[in-house]
Amino acid sequence: MRILVLGGGVVGVTSAWYLARDGHDVTVVDRQLGAALETSFANGGQISASYAEPWANPDAPLKILKWLARDDAPLLFRPRFDWRQWRWGLQFLIECLPSRTRRNTIQCLNLALYSRDCLKALRAETGIQYDQLERGILQFYTEPKEFQRGVEAAGLMREYGCERDVKTPDECVAIEPALAQCRDHLAGGIFTATDESGDAQRFTAELARMAAERGAAFEWKTEIQALVPGGDAIDGVRVVRDGRFGTLTADAYVMALGSYSPFLLSPVHVPCNVYPAKGYSATIDIGEHHGAPTVSLTDFAWKIVFTRLGRRLRVAGTAELNGWETALNPTRCEALAARTFELFPDAGVRDSVRYWTGLRPATPSNAPLIGKTRYRNLFLNTGHGTLGWTMACGSARGLADVVAARKPDVDFQFT
């Protein structure tokens, strides 16, 4: 078939790759100048398959209330006169019920583990390079009570087939010597040796180049305005390019526009309860400093991650539910750098810090929307929240199976 993939981030480009590998004539459409220049541009870099628990859990509502007055809170909710935000928030509260949390955890974990395997296979097939490291992810704790809860959660995740090893502070330092700089603050850690890290933007750009070599086309600098419905199918996509209006047509369409997906889907009556979780990152040049971690780390207390990307250290995290605006909040930016140099004083060149923000497309359950819609030729691959990089390959492989009417090789509830 001729397939239009709407969106050129990591989810859209991996979708294009697997669809093209199936023999389809694929075109990716995106408003940016190239691949992965928005949400996928400067994320945390973790392939955190073993840490795919949803935000919505029984403890979340009280934590969010406690953080309301903090401008640097890990999860910041800014109430707005926006029905989309309130609809999302109400459903989020429902997903915090224990039974829903358990179901969503299993769904997200199954897809994330499958996706990690797909990434390994793709890397073996293509030799793609993206500053990847296969040294695991260590989640460290600075509060003893939170660590104890983490130990209990690790036991539960092991029941789901997820390898999480509990570590003492000294064992944490042995895994990542950079933690010696903050050894006195550590309560313990949880280590998953099978997780990975890498530069999502570099990966996406390289995969787009490889997909183009296989015949995929890319329509950059093309703004997508609307879907054109016709009976039980989508007849086309209205676009603007170089100031000219036009309509692109295909046999099938894949919605991979992240946080902007609802604006295209709502007018054609396709449910899409996705809301942006604005995330921040800081990229620090390591230079001649030797205190930057190599193993990817997660600071549980602050909900931020530290990932080595070649000669750079990427620090990312926090989530701000505040609509679609993308202005940098100086308080939240500076908090990332301050925490980094508090824990790792010799992490890098302090005046080299570059800040970024992106809109991560979150569903209330954290489980993405992948699969069919009410239109026989419109498919979804959106709503991955903070796990777009982690779930990209598995989501795209599963989507290609759905398009081809094959049964995906993962236990996940496709739409």
mmCIF file of C-alpha atoms in Angstrom:
data_model
loop_
_atom_site.group_PDB
_atom_site.id
_atom_site.type_symbol
_atom_site.label_atom_id
_atom_site.label_comp_id
_atom_site.label_asym_id
_atom_site.label_seq_id
_atom_site.Cartn_x
_atom_site.Cartn_y
_atom_site.Cartn_z
ATOM 1 C CA MET A 1 0.000 0.000 0.000
ATOM 2 C CA ARG A 2 0.856 3.678 -0.206
ATOM 3 C CA ILE A 3 1.042 4.829 3.423
ATOM 4 C CA LEU A 4 1.401 8.332 4.841
ATOM 5 C CA VAL A 5 3.007 8.487 8.291
ATOM 6 C CA LEU A 6 2.053 11.751 9.967
ATOM 7 C CA GLY A 7 4.927 12.769 12.226
ATOM 8 C CA GLY A 8 8.718 12.557 11.921
ATOM 9 C CA GLY A 9 9.737 11.878 15.506
ATOM 10 C CA VAL A 10 11.132 8.605 16.821
ATOM 11 C CA VAL A 11 7.695 6.947 16.765
ATOM 12 C CA GLY A 12 6.851 8.122 13.246
ATOM 13 C CA VAL A 13 10.228 7.214 11.748
ATOM 14 C CA THR A 14 10.346 3.758 13.336
ATOM 15 C CA SER A 15 6.791 3.212 12.018
ATOM 16 C CA ALA A 16 8.005 4.172 8.554
ATOM 17 C CA TRP A 17 10.963 1.787 8.853
ATOM 18 C CA TYR A 18 8.923 -1.296 9.728
ATOM 19 C CA LEU A 19 6.194 -0.470 7.205
ATOM 20 C CA ALA A 20 8.773 0.022 4.443
ATOM 21 C CA ARG A 21 10.439 -3.237 5.447
ATOM 22 C CA ASP A 22 7.069 -4.910 4.836
ATOM 23 C CA GLY A 23 7.157 -3.612 1.273
ATOM 24 C CA HIS A 24 4.826 -0.631 1.567
ATOM 25 C CA ASP A 25 5.408 2.655 -0.273
ATOM 26 C CA VAL A 26 5.860 4.964 2.727
ATOM 27 C CA THR A 27 6.006 8.757 2.991
ATOM 28 C CA VAL A 28 6.644 10.606 6.259
ATOM 29 C CA VAL A 29 5.156 14.095 6.611
ATOM 30 C CA ASP A 30 6.336 16.595 9.229
ATOM 31 C CA ARG A 31 6.452 20.369 9.707
ATOM 32 C CA GLN A 32 10.076 20.379 10.842
ATOM 33 C CA LEU A 33 13.236 20.555 8.707
ATOM 34 C CA GLY A 34 14.231 16.986 9.538
ATOM 35 C CA ALA A 35 13.738 13.995 11.811
ATOM 36 C CA ALA A 36 13.261 14.166 15.590
ATOM 37 C CA LEU A 37 13.465 17.925 16.051
ATOM 38 C CA GLU A 38 10.670 18.250 18.619
ATOM 39 C CA THR A 39 9.792 15.779 21.415
ATOM 40 C CA SER A 40 12.512 13.294 20.396
ATOM 41 C CA PHE A 41 15.238 15.927 20.131
ATOM 42 C CA ALA A 42 16.813 16.041 23.591
ATOM 43 C CA ASN A 43 15.064 13.540 25.841
ATOM 44 C CA GLY A 44 16.578 11.566 28.713
ATOM 45 C CA GLY A 45 18.134 8.947 26.448
ATOM 46 C CA GLN A 46 17.080 5.913 28.501
ATOM 47 C CA ILE A 47 15.739 2.668 27.055
ATOM 48 C CA SER A 48 14.097 2.097 30.427
ATOM 49 C CA ALA A 49 12.033 -1.012 29.710
ATOM 50 C CA SER A 50 12.246 -2.190 33.302
ATOM 51 C CA TYR A 51 10.981 1.111 34.688
ATOM 52 C CA ALA A 52 7.786 1.340 32.686
ATOM 53 C CA GLU A 53 5.386 1.708 35.627
ATOM 54 C CA PRO A 54 2.700 4.301 34.951
ATOM 55 C CA TRP A 55 2.573 7.640 36.745
ATOM 56 C CA ALA A 56 -1.017 6.841 37.711
ATOM 57 C CA ASN A 57 -0.771 4.827 40.920
ATOM 58 C CA PRO A 58 -2.465 4.972 44.336
ATOM 59 C CA ASP A 59 0.235 7.283 45.763
ATOM 60 C CA ALA A 60 0.138 9.806 42.919
ATOM 61 C CA PRO A 61 -2.838 12.050 43.875
ATOM 62 C CA LEU A 62 -1.435 12.977 47.298
ATOM 63 C CA LYS A 63 2.027 13.614 45.855
ATOM 64 C CA ILE A 64 0.608 15.913 43.184
ATOM 65 C CA LEU A 65 -1.332 17.889 45.829
ATOM 66 C CA LYS A 66 1.842 18.225 47.890
ATOM 67 C CA TRP A 67 3.745 19.512 44.845
ATOM 68 C CA LEU A 68 1.144 22.080 43.746
ATOM 69 C CA ALA A 69 2.950 24.988 45.407
ATOM 70 C CA ARG A 70 6.419 23.998 44.169
ATOM 71 C CA ASP A 71 7.553 25.511 40.901
ATOM 72 C CA ASP A 72 10.334 22.897 40.680
ATOM 73 C CA ALA A 73 8.082 19.914 41.496
ATOM 74 C CA PRO A 74 8.784 16.646 39.619
ATOM 75 C CA LEU A 75 5.170 16.587 38.410
ATOM 76 C CA LEU A 76 3.617 20.043 38.154
ATOM 77 C CA PHE A 77 -0.101 20.419 37.503
ATOM 78 C CA ARG A 78 -1.183 23.903 36.399
ATOM 79 C CA PRO A 79 -5.007 24.016 36.377
ATOM 80 C CA ARG A 80 -6.343 25.747 33.259
ATOM 81 C CA PHE A 81 -9.716 26.519 31.719
ATOM 82 C CA ASP A 82 -9.128 23.666 29.304
ATOM 83 C CA TRP A 83 -11.625 20.815 28.990
ATOM 84 C CA ARG A 84 -8.917 18.557 27.555
ATOM 85 C CA GLN A 85 -6.808 18.971 30.690
ATOM 86 C CA TRP A 86 -9.731 18.273 33.034
ATOM 87 C CA ARG A 87 -10.898 15.264 31.032
ATOM 88 C CA TRP A 88 -7.367 13.888 31.130
ATOM 89 C CA GLY A 89 -7.013 14.624 34.847
ATOM 90 C CA LEU A 90 -10.259 12.911 35.803
ATOM 91 C CA GLN A 91 -9.331 9.806 33.849
ATOM 92 C CA PHE A 92 -5.869 9.903 35.449
ATOM 93 C CA LEU A 93 -7.507 9.673 38.884
ATOM 94 C CA ILE A 94 -9.463 6.604 37.750
ATOM 95 C CA GLU A 95 -6.241 5.013 36.499
ATOM 96 C CA CYS A 96 -4.759 5.483 39.998
ATOM 97 C CA LEU A 97 -7.019 2.702 41.330
ATOM 98 C CA PRO A 98 -4.923 -0.352 42.319
ATOM 99 C CA SER A 99 -6.559 -2.688 39.789
ATOM 100 C CA ARG A 100 -6.018 -0.201 36.947
ATOM 101 C CA THR A 101 -2.438 0.455 38.009
ATOM 102 C CA ARG A 102 -1.672 -3.273 37.931
ATOM 103 C CA ARG A 103 -3.216 -3.681 34.467
ATOM 104 C CA ASN A 104 -1.432 -0.619 33.068
ATOM 105 C CA THR A 105 1.892 -1.703 34.564
ATOM 106 C CA ILE A 106 1.668 -5.091 32.843
ATOM 107 C CA GLN A 107 0.662 -3.497 29.538
ATOM 108 C CA CYS A 108 3.483 -0.952 29.577
ATOM 109 C CA LEU A 109 6.081 -3.461 30.748
ATOM 110 C CA ASN A 110 5.154 -6.036 28.097
ATOM 111 C CA LEU A 111 5.435 -3.479 25.304
ATOM 112 C CA ALA A 112 8.634 -1.936 26.676
ATOM 113 C CA LEU A 113 10.439 -5.283 27.013
ATOM 114 C CA TYR A 114 9.309 -6.306 23.548
ATOM 115 C CA SER A 115 10.478 -2.981 22.166
ATOM 116 C CA ARG A 116 13.912 -3.372 23.725
ATOM 117 C CA ASP A 117 14.250 -6.729 21.971
ATOM 118 C CA CYS A 118 13.135 -5.146 18.678
ATOM 119 C CA LEU A 119 15.763 -2.427 19.065
ATOM 120 C CA LYS A 120 18.475 -5.020 19.636
ATOM 121 C CA ALA A 121 17.378 -6.892 16.513
ATOM 122 C CA LEU A 122 17.287 -3.685 14.463
ATOM 123 C CA ARG A 123 20.763 -2.749 15.662
ATOM 124 C CA ALA A 124 22.089 -6.172 14.711
ATOM 125 C CA GLU A 125 20.406 -5.938 11.303
ATOM 126 C CA THR A 126 21.561 -2.431 10.399
ATOM 127 C CA GLY A 127 24.601 -1.608 12.558
ATOM 128 C CA ILE A 128 22.985 1.723 13.451
ATOM 129 C CA GLN A 129 25.019 3.924 15.802
ATOM 130 C CA TYR A 130 23.548 6.489 18.221
ATOM 131 C CA ASP A 131 25.936 6.869 21.200
ATOM 132 C CA GLN A 132 24.389 3.738 22.637
ATOM 133 C CA LEU A 133 25.586 2.149 25.872
ATOM 134 C CA GLU A 134 24.494 -1.256 27.167
ATOM 135 C CA ARG A 135 25.481 -0.760 30.782
ATOM 136 C CA GLY A 136 22.079 -0.935 32.433
ATOM 137 C CA ILE A 137 20.093 1.632 34.407
ATOM 138 C CA LEU A 138 20.583 2.247 38.120
ATOM 139 C CA GLN A 139 17.773 3.923 40.037
ATOM 140 C CA PHE A 140 19.161 5.386 43.237
ATOM 141 C CA TYR A 141 17.357 6.558 46.350
ATOM 142 C CA THR A 142 18.270 9.224 48.883
ATOM 143 C CA GLU A 143 15.312 8.608 51.234
ATOM 144 C CA PRO A 144 15.228 5.321 53.214
ATOM 145 C CA LYS A 145 11.400 5.112 53.171
ATOM 146 C CA GLU A 146 11.272 5.583 49.398
ATOM 147 C CA PHE A 147 14.020 2.985 49.012
ATOM 148 C CA GLN A 148 12.025 0.449 51.019
ATOM 149 C CA ARG A 149 9.009 1.046 48.782
ATOM 150 C CA GLY A 150 11.324 0.630 45.796
ATOM 151 C CA VAL A 151 12.522 -2.724 47.128
ATOM 152 C CA GLU A 152 8.901 -3.887 47.426
ATOM 153 C CA ALA A 153 8.136 -2.651 43.903
ATOM 154 C CA ALA A 154 11.205 -4.460 42.564
ATOM 155 C CA GLY A 155 9.909 -7.716 44.011
ATOM 156 C CA LEU A 156 6.572 -7.185 42.283
ATOM 157 C CA MET A 157 8.237 -6.383 38.947
ATOM 158 C CA ARG A 158 10.325 -9.553 39.166
ATOM 159 C CA GLU A 159 7.035 -11.462 39.273
ATOM 160 C CA TYR A 160 6.285 -9.911 35.872
ATOM 161 C CA GLY A 161 9.590 -11.172 34.462
ATOM 162 C CA CYS A 162 11.533 -7.961 34.961
ATOM 163 C CA GLU A 163 15.074 -8.224 36.316
ATOM 164 C CA ARG A 164 15.581 -5.683 39.083
ATOM 165 C CA ASP A 165 18.377 -6.181 41.578
ATOM 166 C CA VAL A 166 18.425 -4.404 44.944
ATOM 167 C CA LYS A 167 21.779 -2.763 45.727
ATOM 168 C CA THR A 168 23.360 -1.294 48.840
ATOM 169 C CA PRO A 169 24.957 2.184 48.672
ATOM 170 C CA ASP A 170 28.419 0.631 48.320
ATOM 171 C CA GLU A 171 27.201 -1.660 45.545
ATOM 172 C CA CYS A 172 25.716 1.379 43.786
ATOM 173 C CA VAL A 173 29.110 3.084 43.883
ATOM 174 C CA ALA A 174 30.741 -0.082 42.547
ATOM 175 C CA ILE A 175 28.332 -0.069 39.573
ATOM 176 C CA GLU A 176 28.796 3.676 38.948
ATOM 177 C CA PRO A 177 31.929 5.146 40.580
ATOM 178 C CA ALA A 178 30.671 8.696 39.959
ATOM 179 C CA LEU A 179 28.185 8.119 42.799
ATOM 180 C CA ALA A 180 31.123 8.231 45.229
ATOM 181 C CA GLN A 181 30.718 12.019 45.048
ATOM 182 C CA CYS A 182 27.338 11.694 46.832
ATOM 183 C CA ARG A 183 27.867 8.407 48.703
ATOM 184 C CA ASP A 184 26.726 9.848 52.043
ATOM 185 C CA HIS A 185 23.306 10.707 50.601
ATOM 186 C CA LEU A 186 22.530 7.244 49.194
ATOM 187 C CA ALA A 187 19.972 4.955 50.820
ATOM 188 C CA GLY A 188 20.339 2.252 48.154
ATOM 189 C CA GLY A 189 19.477 1.480 44.569
ATOM 190 C CA ILE A 190 17.694 -0.792 42.118
ATOM 191 C CA PHE A 191 19.739 -1.953 39.124
ATOM 192 C CA THR A 192 18.593 -3.420 35.822
ATOM 193 C CA ALA A 193 21.583 -4.632 33.844
ATOM 194 C CA THR A 194 19.599 -5.338 30.664
ATOM 195 C CA ASP A 195 18.403 -1.761 30.081
ATOM 196 C CA GLU A 196 20.221 0.620 27.728
ATOM 197 C CA SER A 197 20.716 4.248 26.775
ATOM 198 C CA GLY A 198 21.368 6.255 23.629
ATOM 199 C CA ASP A 199 20.670 9.446 21.710
ATOM 200 C CA ALA A 200 17.092 9.267 20.393
ATOM 201 C CA GLN A 201 17.564 12.155 17.966
ATOM 202 C CA ARG A 202 20.694 10.655 16.430
ATOM 203 C CA PHE A 203 18.995 7.251 16.197
ATOM 204 C CA THR A 204 15.930 8.718 14.488
ATOM 205 C CA ALA A 205 17.942 10.747 11.989
ATOM 206 C CA GLU A 206 20.062 7.694 11.107
ATOM 207 C CA LEU A 207 17.035 5.437 10.770
ATOM 208 C CA ALA A 208 15.338 8.017 8.535
ATOM 209 C CA ARG A 209 18.417 7.984 6.298
ATOM 210 C CA MET A 210 18.348 4.175 6.148
ATOM 211 C CA ALA A 211 14.614 4.162 5.454
ATOM 212 C CA ALA A 212 15.174 6.604 2.589
ATOM 213 C CA GLU A 213 17.746 4.212 1.147
ATOM 214 C CA ARG A 214 14.994 1.565 1.195
ATOM 215 C CA GLY A 215 12.678 3.838 -0.746
ATOM 216 C CA ALA A 216 10.796 5.738 1.955
ATOM 217 C CA ALA A 217 10.097 9.398 1.169
ATOM 218 C CA PHE A 218 10.137 12.355 3.566
ATOM 219 C CA GLU A 219 8.079 15.508 3.139
ATOM 220 C CA TRP A 220 9.701 17.970 5.541
ATOM 221 C CA LYS A 221 8.534 21.565 6.130
ATOM 222 C CA THR A 222 4.967 20.424 5.504
ATOM 223 C CA GLU A 223 2.310 21.484 8.007
ATOM 224 C CA ILE A 224 -0.500 18.992 8.499
ATOM 225 C CA GLN A 225 -3.825 20.789 8.939
ATOM 226 C CA ALA A 226 -6.659 18.265 8.786
ATOM 227 C CA LEU A 227 -7.771 14.763 7.916
ATOM 228 C CA VAL A 228 -10.351 14.511 5.132
ATOM 229 C CA PRO A 229 -12.934 11.812 5.974
ATOM 230 C CA GLY A 230 -14.998 10.026 3.339
ATOM 231 C CA GLY A 231 -17.452 7.416 4.586
ATOM 232 C CA ASP A 232 -15.584 4.681 6.429
ATOM 233 C CA ALA A 233 -12.142 5.831 5.240
ATOM 234 C CA ILE A 234 -9.839 8.827 5.232
ATOM 235 C CA ASP A 235 -9.636 10.299 1.737
ATOM 236 C CA GLY A 236 -6.646 12.557 2.285
ATOM 237 C CA VAL A 237 -4.685 14.965 4.462
ATOM 238 C CA ARG A 238 -4.814 18.733 3.999
ATOM 239 C CA VAL A 239 -1.359 20.294 4.217
ATOM 240 C CA VAL A 240 0.458 23.592 3.713
ATOM 241 C CA ARG A 241 3.935 23.698 2.182
ATOM 242 C CA ASP A 242 5.789 26.868 1.180
ATOM 243 C CA GLY A 243 2.590 28.819 1.647
ATOM 244 C CA ARG A 244 0.656 26.583 -0.736
ATOM 245 C CA PHE A 245 -2.380 24.552 0.293
ATOM 246 C CA GLY A 246 -2.752 21.004 -0.942
ATOM 247 C CA THR A 247 -4.044 17.515 -0.191
ATOM 248 C CA LEU A 248 -1.913 14.385 0.128
ATOM 249 C CA THR A 249 -3.559 11.036 -0.518
ATOM 250 C CA ALA A 250 -2.656 7.426 0.209
ATOM 251 C CA ASP A 251 -4.171 4.019 0.806
ATOM 252 C CA ALA A 252 -3.574 4.237 4.574
ATOM 253 C CA TYR A 253 -2.565 6.814 7.175
ATOM 254 C CA VAL A 254 -0.652 6.508 10.466
ATOM 255 C CA MET A 255 -1.179 9.130 13.163
ATOM 256 C CA ALA A 256 2.148 9.670 14.957
ATOM 257 C CA LEU A 257 1.898 13.361 15.815
ATOM 258 C CA GLY A 258 2.405 12.925 19.535
ATOM 259 C CA SER A 259 0.774 15.650 21.630
ATOM 260 C CA TYR A 260 -0.827 17.199 18.558
ATOM 261 C CA SER A 261 -2.687 14.034 17.558
ATOM 262 C CA PRO A 262 -5.978 15.062 19.265
ATOM 263 C CA PHE A 263 -6.244 18.205 17.115
ATOM 264 C CA LEU A 264 -6.366 16.066 13.966
ATOM 265 C CA LEU A 265 -8.437 13.227 15.405
ATOM 266 C CA SER A 266 -11.161 15.090 17.309
ATOM 267 C CA PRO A 267 -12.717 16.681 14.179
ATOM 268 C CA VAL A 268 -13.138 13.211 12.643
ATOM 269 C CA HIS A 269 -14.520 11.772 15.909
ATOM 270 C CA VAL A 270 -11.654 9.435 16.775
ATOM 271 C CA PRO A 271 -11.096 9.275 20.576
ATOM 272 C CA CYS A 272 -7.607 10.355 21.621
ATOM 273 C CA ASN A 273 -7.234 11.323 25.288
ATOM 274 C CA VAL A 274 -3.647 12.521 24.963
ATOM 275 C CA TYR A 275 -2.325 15.563 26.835
ATOM 276 C CA PRO A 276 1.193 17.027 26.755
ATOM 277 C CA ALA A 277 3.502 16.392 29.698
ATOM 278 C CA LYS A 278 6.100 19.086 29.194
ATOM 279 C CA GLY A 279 9.556 17.782 29.978
ATOM 280 C CA TYR A 280 12.889 19.543 30.415
ATOM 281 C CA SER A 281 16.478 18.573 29.773
ATOM 282 C CA ALA A 282 19.934 19.993 30.208
ATOM 283 C CA THR A 283 22.869 18.911 28.049
ATOM 284 C CA ILE A 284 26.293 19.424 29.587
ATOM 285 C CA ASP A 285 29.672 19.146 27.872
ATOM 286 C CA ILE A 286 31.899 16.788 29.849
ATOM 287 C CA GLY A 287 35.169 18.289 28.665
ATOM 288 C CA GLU A 288 38.140 17.172 30.738
ATOM 289 C CA HIS A 289 35.996 16.490 33.792
ATOM 290 C CA HIS A 290 35.905 12.932 35.085
ATOM 291 C CA GLY A 291 32.937 12.994 37.456
ATOM 292 C CA ALA A 292 30.128 12.377 34.980
ATOM 293 C CA PRO A 293 28.383 9.002 35.280
ATOM 294 C CA THR A 294 28.656 6.418 32.516
ATOM 295 C CA VAL A 295 25.913 4.078 33.680
ATOM 296 C CA SER A 296 22.528 5.708 33.090
ATOM 297 C CA LEU A 297 21.067 6.821 36.412
ATOM 298 C CA THR A 298 17.629 7.739 37.709
ATOM 299 C CA ASP A 299 17.362 10.003 40.741
ATOM 300 C CA PHE A 300 14.129 8.731 42.271
ATOM 301 C CA ALA A 301 13.622 11.663 44.632
ATOM 302 C CA TRP A 302 13.767 14.257 41.866
ATOM 303 C CA LYS A 303 12.411 12.074 39.042
ATOM 304 C CA ILE A 304 15.302 12.989 36.759
ATOM 305 C CA VAL A 305 17.733 10.882 34.739
ATOM 306 C CA PHE A 306 21.429 11.214 33.913
ATOM 307 C CA THR A 307 22.648 9.659 30.678
ATOM 308 C CA ARG A 308 26.087 9.739 29.040
ATOM 309 C CA LEU A 309 25.864 10.465 25.312
ATOM 310 C CA GLY A 310 29.407 10.405 23.975
ATOM 311 C CA ARG A 311 31.122 13.541 25.305
ATOM 312 C CA ARG A 312 27.865 14.953 26.667
ATOM 313 C CA LEU A 313 25.819 14.368 29.803
ATOM 314 C CA ARG A 314 22.056 14.561 29.308
ATOM 315 C CA VAL A 315 20.008 15.404 32.407
ATOM 316 C CA ALA A 316 16.251 15.208 31.903
ATOM 317 C CA GLY A 317 13.001 14.881 33.725
ATOM 318 C CA THR A 318 10.063 16.570 35.416
ATOM 319 C CA ALA A 319 6.608 16.790 33.887
ATOM 320 C CA GLU A 320 4.469 19.888 33.603
ATOM 321 C CA LEU A 321 0.777 19.547 32.723
ATOM 322 C CA ASN A 322 0.292 23.062 31.433
ATOM 323 C CA GLY A 323 -1.061 22.907 27.893
ATOM 324 C CA TRP A 324 0.858 23.113 24.635
ATOM 325 C CA GLU A 325 3.137 26.083 25.295
ATOM 326 C CA THR A 326 6.864 25.348 24.993
ATOM 327 C CA ALA A 327 8.532 28.304 26.728
ATOM 328 C CA LEU A 328 11.372 27.389 29.054
ATOM 329 C CA ASN A 329 10.673 27.855 32.757
ATOM 330 C CA PRO A 330 13.978 29.148 34.225
ATOM 331 C CA THR A 331 13.225 27.709 37.680
ATOM 332 C CA ARG A 332 12.728 24.206 36.336
ATOM 333 C CA CYS A 333 15.756 24.474 34.053
ATOM 334 C CA GLU A 334 18.067 25.685 36.797
ATOM 335 C CA ALA A 335 16.825 22.945 39.129
ATOM 336 C CA LEU A 336 18.182 20.297 36.725
ATOM 337 C CA ALA A 337 21.652 21.842 36.647
ATOM 338 C CA ALA A 338 21.674 22.513 40.389
ATOM 339 C CA ARG A 339 20.776 18.907 41.214
ATOM 340 C CA THR A 340 23.398 17.609 38.775
ATOM 341 C CA PHE A 341 26.272 19.551 40.305
ATOM 342 C CA GLU A 342 25.003 18.905 43.832
ATOM 343 C CA LEU A 343 25.338 15.163 43.233
ATOM 344 C CA PHE A 344 28.277 15.241 40.780
ATOM 345 C CA PRO A 345 30.394 18.377 41.351
ATOM 346 C CA ASP A 346 32.889 17.296 38.688
ATOM 347 C CA ALA A 347 30.293 16.249 36.089
ATOM 348 C CA GLY A 348 31.203 18.731 33.365
ATOM 349 C CA VAL A 349 31.708 22.295 32.208
ATOM 350 C CA ARG A 350 29.266 24.370 34.233
ATOM 351 C CA ASP A 351 28.865 27.205 31.735
ATOM 352 C CA SER A 352 28.209 24.792 28.846
ATOM 353 C CA VAL A 353 24.658 23.855 29.940
ATOM 354 C CA ARG A 354 22.071 23.969 27.133
ATOM 355 C CA TYR A 355 18.402 23.709 28.082
ATOM 356 C CA TRP A 356 15.531 22.244 26.081
ATOM 357 C CA THR A 357 11.866 21.458 26.557
ATOM 358 C CA GLY A 358 9.490 19.163 24.697
ATOM 359 C CA LEU A 359 5.881 18.029 24.876
ATOM 360 C CA ARG A 360 5.599 14.332 25.692
ATOM 361 C CA PRO A 361 2.217 12.896 24.617
ATOM 362 C CA ALA A 362 0.754 11.204 27.680
ATOM 363 C CA THR A 363 -2.385 9.131 28.087
ATOM 364 C CA PRO A 364 -3.890 8.963 31.598
ATOM 365 C CA SER A 365 -2.893 5.291 31.863
ATOM 366 C CA ASN A 366 0.565 5.807 30.287
ATOM 367 C CA ALA A 367 -0.286 2.988 27.849
ATOM 368 C CA PRO A 368 0.038 4.295 24.261
ATOM 369 C CA LEU A 369 -2.686 4.183 21.626
ATOM 370 C CA ILE A 370 -1.627 1.796 18.851
ATOM 371 C CA GLY A 371 -3.761 0.144 16.197
ATOM 372 C CA LYS A 372 -7.011 0.577 14.305
ATOM 373 C CA THR A 373 -9.660 3.327 14.404
ATOM 374 C CA ARG A 374 -13.255 3.688 13.204
ATOM 375 C CA TYR A 375 -11.808 4.398 9.743
ATOM 376 C CA ARG A 376 -10.573 1.286 7.972
ATOM 377 C CA ASN A 377 -7.401 2.996 6.692
ATOM 378 C CA LEU A 378 -6.456 5.195 9.675
ATOM 379 C CA PHE A 379 -4.109 3.791 12.311
ATOM 380 C CA LEU A 380 -2.756 5.215 15.577
ATOM 381 C CA ASN A 381 0.737 5.159 17.050
ATOM 382 C CA THR A 382 0.722 7.906 19.666
ATOM 383 C CA GLY A 383 0.447 8.653 23.389
ATOM 384 C CA HIS A 384 3.725 7.150 24.627
ATOM 385 C CA GLY A 385 4.380 9.811 27.284
ATOM 386 C CA THR A 386 7.913 9.621 28.674
ATOM 387 C CA LEU A 387 8.483 6.210 27.072
ATOM 388 C CA GLY A 388 8.440 7.094 23.369
ATOM 389 C CA TRP A 389 12.124 6.239 22.930
ATOM 390 C CA THR A 390 11.769 3.101 25.044
ATOM 391 C CA MET A 391 8.674 1.818 23.220
ATOM 392 C CA ALA A 392 9.315 3.136 19.694
ATOM 393 C CA CYS A 393 10.599 0.011 17.962
ATOM 394 C CA GLY A 394 8.106 -2.360 19.563
ATOM 395 C CA SER A 395 5.202 -0.005 18.892
ATOM 396 C CA ALA A 396 6.210 0.365 15.256
ATOM 397 C CA ARG A 397 6.719 -3.362 14.776
ATOM 398 C CA GLY A 398 3.325 -4.050 16.371
ATOM 399 C CA LEU A 399 1.679 -1.381 14.223
ATOM 400 C CA ALA A 400 3.135 -2.899 11.045
ATOM 401 C CA ASP A 401 1.646 -6.232 12.102
ATOM 402 C CA VAL A 402 -1.767 -4.648 12.654
ATOM 403 C CA VAL A 403 -1.634 -2.939 9.247
ATOM 404 C CA ALA A 404 -0.738 -6.286 7.647
ATOM 405 C CA ALA A 405 -3.531 -8.085 9.586
ATOM 406 C CA ARG A 406 -0.910 -10.182 11.420
ATOM 407 C CA LYS A 407 -1.065 -10.974 15.134
ATOM 408 C CA PRO A 408 1.664 -8.960 16.915
ATOM 409 C CA ASP A 409 4.219 -10.929 18.934
ATOM 410 C CA VAL A 410 3.504 -9.020 22.141
ATOM 411 C CA ASP A 411 0.785 -9.258 24.774
ATOM 412 C CA PHE A 412 -0.534 -5.714 24.478
ATOM 413 C CA GLN A 413 -4.031 -4.357 23.973
ATOM 414 C CA PHE A 414 -3.923 -2.706 20.563
ATOM 415 C CA THR A 415 -6.839 -0.434 19.697
#
